[in-house]
mmCIF file of C-alpha atoms in Angstrom:
data_model
loop_
_atom_site.group_PDB
_atom_site.id
_atom_site.type_symbol
_atom_site.label_atom_id
_atom_site.label_comp_id
_atom_site.label_asym_id
_atom_site.label_seq_id
_atom_site.Cartn_x
_atom_site.Cartn_y
_atom_site.Cartn_z
ATOM 1 C CA UNK A 1 -22.165 -5.026 -6.587
ATOM 2 C CA UNK A 2 -18.650 -3.596 -6.325
ATOM 3 C CA UNK A 3 -15.840 -6.118 -6.789
ATOM 4 C CA UNK A 4 -13.020 -5.410 -4.336
ATOM 5 C CA UNK A 5 -9.613 -7.098 -4.554
ATOM 6 C CA UNK A 6 -6.265 -6.486 -2.870
ATOM 7 C CA UNK A 7 -3.328 -6.710 -5.295
ATOM 8 C CA UNK A 8 0.352 -7.566 -4.898
ATOM 9 C CA UNK A 9 3.303 -5.465 -6.120
ATOM 10 C CA UNK A 10 2.895 -6.869 -9.649
ATOM 11 C CA UNK A 11 -0.813 -6.031 -9.833
ATOM 12 C CA UNK A 12 -1.938 -9.663 -9.463
ATOM 13 C CA UNK A 13 -4.929 -10.618 -7.300
ATOM 14 C CA UNK A 14 -3.910 -11.390 -3.723
ATOM 15 C CA UNK A 15 -7.170 -11.396 -1.735
ATOM 16 C CA UNK A 16 -10.708 -11.146 -3.109
ATOM 17 C CA UNK A 17 -12.916 -9.436 -0.535
ATOM 18 C CA UNK A 18 -16.012 -11.484 -1.279
ATOM 19 C CA UNK A 19 -16.069 -15.157 -0.347
ATOM 20 C CA UNK A 20 -19.091 -17.339 0.306
ATOM 21 C CA UNK A 21 -18.439 -21.065 0.758
ATOM 22 C CA UNK A 22 -19.801 -23.819 2.987
ATOM 23 C CA UNK A 23 -16.919 -23.208 5.400
ATOM 24 C CA UNK A 24 -16.241 -19.455 5.336
ATOM 25 C CA UNK A 25 -17.774 -16.098 4.465
ATOM 26 C CA UNK A 26 -15.876 -12.870 3.838
ATOM 27 C CA UNK A 27 -17.212 -9.493 2.739
ATOM 28 C CA UNK A 28 -16.679 -5.758 3.238
ATOM 29 C CA UNK A 29 -18.577 -4.443 6.234
ATOM 30 C CA UNK A 30 -17.490 -0.793 6.082
ATOM 31 C CA UNK A 31 -15.038 1.145 3.946
ATOM 32 C CA UNK A 32 -13.858 4.721 4.272
ATOM 33 C CA UNK A 33 -12.654 6.647 1.254
ATOM 34 C CA UNK A 34 -9.084 8.010 1.189
ATOM 35 C CA UNK A 35 -8.416 10.981 3.471
ATOM 36 C CA UNK A 36 -8.184 14.274 1.574
ATOM 37 C CA UNK A 37 -5.448 16.203 3.379
ATOM 38 C CA UNK A 38 -3.815 19.068 1.446
ATOM 39 C CA UNK A 39 -0.105 19.069 0.693
ATOM 40 C CA UNK A 40 0.141 22.530 2.261
ATOM 41 C CA UNK A 41 -0.431 23.421 5.914
ATOM 42 C CA UNK A 42 -2.417 25.875 8.016
ATOM 43 C CA UNK A 43 -0.270 28.226 10.083
ATOM 44 C CA UNK A 44 -1.151 30.540 12.986
ATOM 45 C CA UNK A 45 -0.558 34.238 12.394
ATOM 46 C CA UNK A 46 1.136 35.432 15.609
ATOM 47 C CA UNK A 47 -0.758 38.047 17.578
ATOM 48 C CA UNK A 48 -3.892 37.974 15.379
ATOM 49 C CA UNK A 49 -5.795 34.846 16.367
ATOM 50 C CA UNK A 50 -6.038 34.020 12.649
ATOM 51 C CA UNK A 51 -4.739 31.221 10.442
ATOM 52 C CA UNK A 52 -3.471 31.195 6.872
ATOM 53 C CA UNK A 53 -2.897 28.365 4.409
ATOM 54 C CA UNK A 54 0.592 27.890 2.952
ATOM 55 C CA UNK A 55 1.441 25.547 0.085
ATOM 56 C CA UNK A 56 -0.436 23.435 -2.457
ATOM 57 C CA UNK A 57 -4.104 22.557 -2.035
ATOM 58 C CA UNK A 58 -3.982 19.285 -3.973
ATOM 59 C CA UNK A 59 -4.418 16.281 -1.650
ATOM 60 C CA UNK A 60 -1.552 14.247 -0.279
ATOM 61 C CA UNK A 61 -1.555 10.498 0.313
ATOM 62 C CA UNK A 62 -3.510 9.642 3.457
ATOM 63 C CA UNK A 63 -5.285 6.695 5.038
ATOM 64 C CA UNK A 64 -8.421 4.641 4.649
ATOM 65 C CA UNK A 65 -9.934 1.973 6.885
ATOM 66 C CA UNK A 66 -11.592 -1.196 5.590
ATOM 67 C CA UNK A 67 -13.497 -3.464 7.970
ATOM 68 C CA UNK A 68 -14.008 -7.019 6.748
ATOM 69 C CA UNK A 69 -16.750 -9.242 8.139
ATOM 70 C CA UNK A 70 -15.440 -12.769 8.749
ATOM 71 C CA UNK A 71 -17.501 -15.903 9.420
ATOM 72 C CA UNK A 72 -16.588 -19.559 9.805
ATOM 73 C CA UNK A 73 -18.510 -22.833 9.973
ATOM 74 C CA UNK A 74 -16.715 -23.483 13.261
ATOM 75 C CA UNK A 75 -13.902 -22.043 15.366
ATOM 76 C CA UNK A 76 -11.168 -23.521 13.179
ATOM 77 C CA UNK A 77 -12.516 -22.056 9.939
ATOM 78 C CA UNK A 78 -13.228 -18.690 11.579
ATOM 79 C CA UNK A 79 -9.731 -18.307 13.021
ATOM 80 C CA UNK A 80 -8.127 -19.627 9.816
ATOM 81 C CA UNK A 81 -9.835 -16.908 7.768
ATOM 82 C CA UNK A 82 -8.610 -14.144 10.055
ATOM 83 C CA UNK A 83 -5.088 -15.588 10.092
ATOM 84 C CA UNK A 84 -5.134 -15.728 6.280
ATOM 85 C CA UNK A 85 -5.991 -12.015 6.056
ATOM 86 C CA UNK A 86 -3.373 -11.046 8.654
ATOM 87 C CA UNK A 87 -0.713 -13.090 6.852
ATOM 88 C CA UNK A 88 -1.200 -11.552 3.398
ATOM 89 C CA UNK A 89 -1.896 -7.978 4.611
ATOM 90 C CA UNK A 90 1.815 -6.940 4.598
ATOM 91 C CA UNK A 91 1.926 -7.825 0.875
ATOM 92 C CA UNK A 92 -0.905 -5.483 -0.198
ATOM 93 C CA UNK A 93 0.298 -2.898 -2.746
ATOM 94 C CA UNK A 94 -2.932 -2.127 -4.596
ATOM 95 C CA UNK A 95 -6.677 -2.016 -3.981
ATOM 96 C CA UNK A 96 -8.941 -2.568 -6.982
ATOM 97 C CA UNK A 97 -12.597 -1.507 -6.984
ATOM 98 C CA UNK A 98 -14.692 -2.402 -10.045
ATOM 99 C CA UNK A 99 -16.229 -0.029 -10.916
ATOM 100 C CA UNK A 100 -14.000 2.616 -9.357
ATOM 101 C CA UNK A 101 -10.355 2.126 -10.296
ATOM 102 C CA UNK A 102 -7.173 1.044 -8.526
ATOM 103 C CA UNK A 103 -5.645 2.684 -5.465
ATOM 104 C CA UNK A 104 -1.866 2.426 -4.980
ATOM 105 C CA UNK A 105 -0.960 1.265 -1.471
ATOM 106 C CA UNK A 106 2.246 1.904 0.467
ATOM 107 C CA UNK A 107 1.285 -0.725 3.037
ATOM 108 C CA UNK A 108 -1.006 -1.752 5.891
ATOM 109 C CA UNK A 109 -0.120 0.050 9.120
ATOM 110 C CA UNK A 110 -2.540 -1.776 11.438
ATOM 111 C CA UNK A 111 -4.553 -5.007 11.535
ATOM 112 C CA UNK A 112 -7.218 -5.316 14.261
ATOM 113 C CA UNK A 113 -9.047 -8.643 14.694
ATOM 114 C CA UNK A 114 -12.180 -9.213 16.765
ATOM 115 C CA UNK A 115 -15.075 -11.610 17.356
ATOM 116 C CA UNK A 116 -18.667 -10.831 18.345
ATOM 117 C CA UNK A 117 -18.688 -12.861 21.548
ATOM 118 C CA UNK A 118 -17.746 -16.164 19.931
ATOM 119 C CA UNK A 119 -16.386 -17.414 16.639
ATOM 120 C CA UNK A 120 -19.799 -18.765 15.604
ATOM 121 C CA UNK A 121 -21.302 -15.265 15.795
ATOM 122 C CA UNK A 122 -18.754 -13.955 13.338
ATOM 123 C CA UNK A 123 -15.934 -11.492 13.615
ATOM 124 C CA UNK A 124 -14.181 -8.640 11.881
ATOM 125 C CA UNK A 125 -10.753 -7.640 10.628
ATOM 126 C CA UNK A 126 -10.091 -3.902 10.460
ATOM 127 C CA UNK A 127 -7.299 -2.857 8.093
ATOM 128 C CA UNK A 128 -5.716 0.603 8.221
ATOM 129 C CA UNK A 129 -4.368 1.290 4.722
ATOM 130 C CA UNK A 130 -1.609 3.803 3.948
ATOM 131 C CA UNK A 131 -1.815 5.194 0.404
ATOM 132 C CA UNK A 132 0.853 6.056 -2.101
ATOM 133 C CA UNK A 133 -1.592 8.596 -3.532
ATOM 134 C CA UNK A 134 -5.221 9.538 -2.793
ATOM 135 C CA UNK A 135 -6.448 8.731 -6.312
ATOM 136 C CA UNK A 136 -8.199 5.722 -7.808
ATOM 137 C CA UNK A 137 -6.367 5.260 -11.112
ATOM 138 C CA UNK A 138 -8.366 4.346 -14.204
ATOM 139 C CA UNK A 139 -7.408 2.231 -17.216
ATOM 140 C CA UNK A 140 -4.585 3.585 -19.385
ATOM 141 C CA UNK A 141 -5.413 5.836 -22.323
ATOM 142 C CA UNK A 142 -3.313 6.334 -25.442
ATOM 143 C CA UNK A 143 -3.328 8.590 -28.499
ATOM 144 C CA UNK A 144 -0.974 9.743 -31.269
ATOM 145 C CA UNK A 145 0.303 13.319 -31.140
ATOM 146 C CA UNK A 146 1.527 15.373 -34.080
ATOM 147 C CA UNK A 147 5.079 16.624 -33.570
ATOM 148 C CA UNK A 148 6.253 20.181 -34.054
ATOM 149 C CA UNK A 149 3.073 21.951 -32.950
ATOM 150 C CA UNK A 150 0.957 22.255 -29.819
ATOM 151 C CA UNK A 151 -1.600 19.485 -29.301
ATOM 152 C CA UNK A 152 -4.561 19.845 -26.949
ATOM 153 C CA UNK A 153 -5.032 16.855 -24.649
ATOM 154 C CA UNK A 154 -8.114 16.414 -22.452
ATOM 155 C CA UNK A 155 -7.264 14.941 -19.040
ATOM 156 C CA UNK A 156 -10.304 13.837 -17.041
ATOM 157 C CA UNK A 157 -10.421 13.264 -13.291
ATOM 158 C CA UNK A 158 -8.738 15.304 -10.580
ATOM 159 C CA UNK A 159 -5.154 14.018 -10.651
ATOM 160 C CA UNK A 160 -2.075 15.251 -12.439
ATOM 161 C CA UNK A 161 -1.399 12.736 -15.240
ATOM 162 C CA UNK A 162 2.164 11.490 -15.717
ATOM 163 C CA UNK A 163 2.912 10.904 -19.390
ATOM 164 C CA UNK A 164 4.357 7.907 -21.178
ATOM 165 C CA UNK A 165 5.803 9.260 -24.431
ATOM 166 C CA UNK A 166 7.109 7.183 -27.341
ATOM 167 C CA UNK A 167 8.962 8.973 -30.154
ATOM 168 C CA UNK A 168 9.800 6.946 -33.265
ATOM 169 C CA UNK A 169 12.257 8.291 -35.819
ATOM 170 C CA UNK A 170 11.205 8.101 -39.470
ATOM 171 C CA UNK A 171 13.569 7.847 -42.422
ATOM 172 C CA UNK A 172 16.162 10.110 -40.809
ATOM 173 C CA UNK A 173 17.680 10.377 -37.345
ATOM 174 C CA UNK A 174 16.107 12.621 -34.686
ATOM 175 C CA UNK A 175 18.493 14.734 -32.620
ATOM 176 C CA UNK A 176 17.734 15.992 -29.098
ATOM 177 C CA UNK A 177 13.938 15.466 -29.033
ATOM 178 C CA UNK A 178 12.068 17.497 -26.421
ATOM 179 C CA UNK A 179 8.665 17.586 -24.728
ATOM 180 C CA UNK A 180 6.969 20.755 -23.497
ATOM 181 C CA UNK A 181 4.271 19.854 -20.963
ATOM 182 C CA UNK A 182 2.737 21.410 -17.854
ATOM 183 C CA UNK A 183 5.876 20.273 -16.021
ATOM 184 C CA UNK A 184 8.116 22.406 -18.259
ATOM 185 C CA UNK A 185 10.680 21.469 -20.916
ATOM 186 C CA UNK A 186 12.084 17.930 -20.945
ATOM 187 C CA UNK A 187 14.918 17.115 -23.370
ATOM 188 C CA UNK A 188 16.642 13.870 -24.269
ATOM 189 C CA UNK A 189 20.190 14.688 -25.366
ATOM 190 C CA UNK A 190 21.098 12.189 -28.020
ATOM 191 C CA UNK A 191 20.214 10.761 -31.417
ATOM 192 C CA UNK A 192 17.338 8.420 -32.257
ATOM 193 C CA UNK A 193 18.485 6.369 -35.278
ATOM 194 C CA UNK A 194 16.021 5.903 -38.176
ATOM 195 C CA UNK A 195 13.216 3.499 -37.306
ATOM 196 C CA UNK A 196 14.053 3.254 -33.591
ATOM 197 C CA UNK A 197 11.862 4.367 -30.676
ATOM 198 C CA UNK A 198 12.673 6.460 -27.618
ATOM 199 C CA UNK A 199 10.270 5.906 -24.708
ATOM 200 C CA UNK A 200 9.998 8.162 -21.662
ATOM 201 C CA UNK A 201 7.870 6.548 -18.952
ATOM 202 C CA UNK A 202 8.454 8.349 -15.679
ATOM 203 C CA UNK A 203 12.014 7.664 -14.577
ATOM 204 C CA UNK A 204 12.286 4.765 -17.049
ATOM 205 C CA UNK A 205 13.780 6.010 -20.313
ATOM 206 C CA UNK A 206 14.737 3.533 -23.032
ATOM 207 C CA UNK A 207 15.957 3.628 -26.626
ATOM 208 C CA UNK A 208 14.570 0.509 -28.287
ATOM 209 C CA UNK A 209 14.516 -1.218 -24.900
ATOM 210 C CA UNK A 210 18.007 -0.135 -23.795
ATOM 211 C CA UNK A 211 18.297 2.158 -20.767
ATOM 212 C CA UNK A 212 18.919 5.777 -21.795
ATOM 213 C CA UNK A 213 17.870 7.703 -18.678
ATOM 214 C CA UNK A 214 21.239 9.424 -18.182
ATOM 215 C CA UNK A 215 20.655 11.667 -21.199
ATOM 216 C CA UNK A 216 17.456 13.335 -19.927
ATOM 217 C CA UNK A 217 17.333 16.860 -18.526
ATOM 218 C CA UNK A 218 14.319 18.666 -17.139
ATOM 219 C CA UNK A 219 11.271 17.465 -15.192
ATOM 220 C CA UNK A 220 9.242 14.319 -15.755
ATOM 221 C CA UNK A 221 6.459 15.289 -18.215
ATOM 222 C CA UNK A 222 2.904 15.556 -16.905
ATOM 223 C CA UNK A 223 -0.395 17.261 -17.732
ATOM 224 C CA UNK A 224 -2.843 18.883 -15.337
ATOM 225 C CA UNK A 225 -6.556 17.923 -15.382
ATOM 226 C CA UNK A 226 -8.641 19.629 -18.051
ATOM 227 C CA UNK A 227 -7.548 20.804 -21.498
ATOM 228 C CA UNK A 228 -3.755 20.979 -21.566
ATOM 229 C CA UNK A 229 -1.238 21.870 -24.255
ATOM 230 C CA UNK A 230 1.543 19.448 -25.186
ATOM 231 C CA UNK A 231 4.310 20.085 -27.723
ATOM 232 C CA UNK A 232 6.752 17.415 -28.894
ATOM 233 C CA UNK A 233 9.710 18.654 -30.916
ATOM 234 C CA UNK A 234 11.223 15.819 -32.953
ATOM 235 C CA UNK A 235 11.503 16.641 -36.655
ATOM 236 C CA UNK A 236 10.495 13.775 -38.945
ATOM 237 C CA UNK A 237 9.306 11.531 -36.103
ATOM 238 C CA UNK A 238 5.935 10.204 -34.967
ATOM 239 C CA UNK A 239 4.810 10.238 -31.342
ATOM 240 C CA UNK A 240 2.314 8.428 -29.129
ATOM 241 C CA UNK A 241 1.446 9.382 -25.556
ATOM 242 C CA UNK A 242 -0.192 7.339 -22.810
ATOM 243 C CA UNK A 243 -1.508 8.258 -19.369
ATOM 244 C CA UNK A 244 -3.787 7.231 -16.518
ATOM 245 C CA UNK A 245 -6.458 9.459 -15.011
ATOM 246 C CA UNK A 246 -7.061 9.613 -11.275
ATOM 247 C CA UNK A 247 -10.415 10.012 -9.538
ATOM 248 C CA UNK A 248 -10.944 10.964 -5.900
#
């Protein structure tokens, strides 16, 4: 059995999609997988009757539709269950499938409620989900990386993996540490005092917990799926990277 739960913006459980009590029953009736629409577009070639593809082929965020079967002991319980779903639907920000991973949600664009003739015969709530990305994200991974030389990192799945990088200075200060990833060269312009840690986690950059994002130049570090090369330049420091892998 697959456990399915809608999550709030903090990742906490908001609505479990399996309920079986004396008063109400709720379960997933049908579920589509995320649409796989490329970032690029198909364009007509004037005067030829042909089309060409322009842009990236990796998928963009799309939609999925989940239909929930709803049942109640009587009319009151049946309608209450559907109202409960409709009330919390605007708060959905994640969709967890175990096994499977977690899908980031931008929001619910449509809620359709119906009954099969009468409340006693059961009903359905159809949710149209808008994604932030088309990937089901897996549990975080973490590993140390030697500084000063290229390290090979194996990224599973199909998604580009954003990196969380922590660089800790040793007995001496580290000046202008940099990260060379598939995104290009990222540099933090400043000094990490001995024993302190610089953390780059997307747009959040901190030096021992204090915001230090203004001193970063270059792209946010990431690695493509497969075997990728990563080089961290920070003499005398130690480094640890973390990432999540995305599955379609």
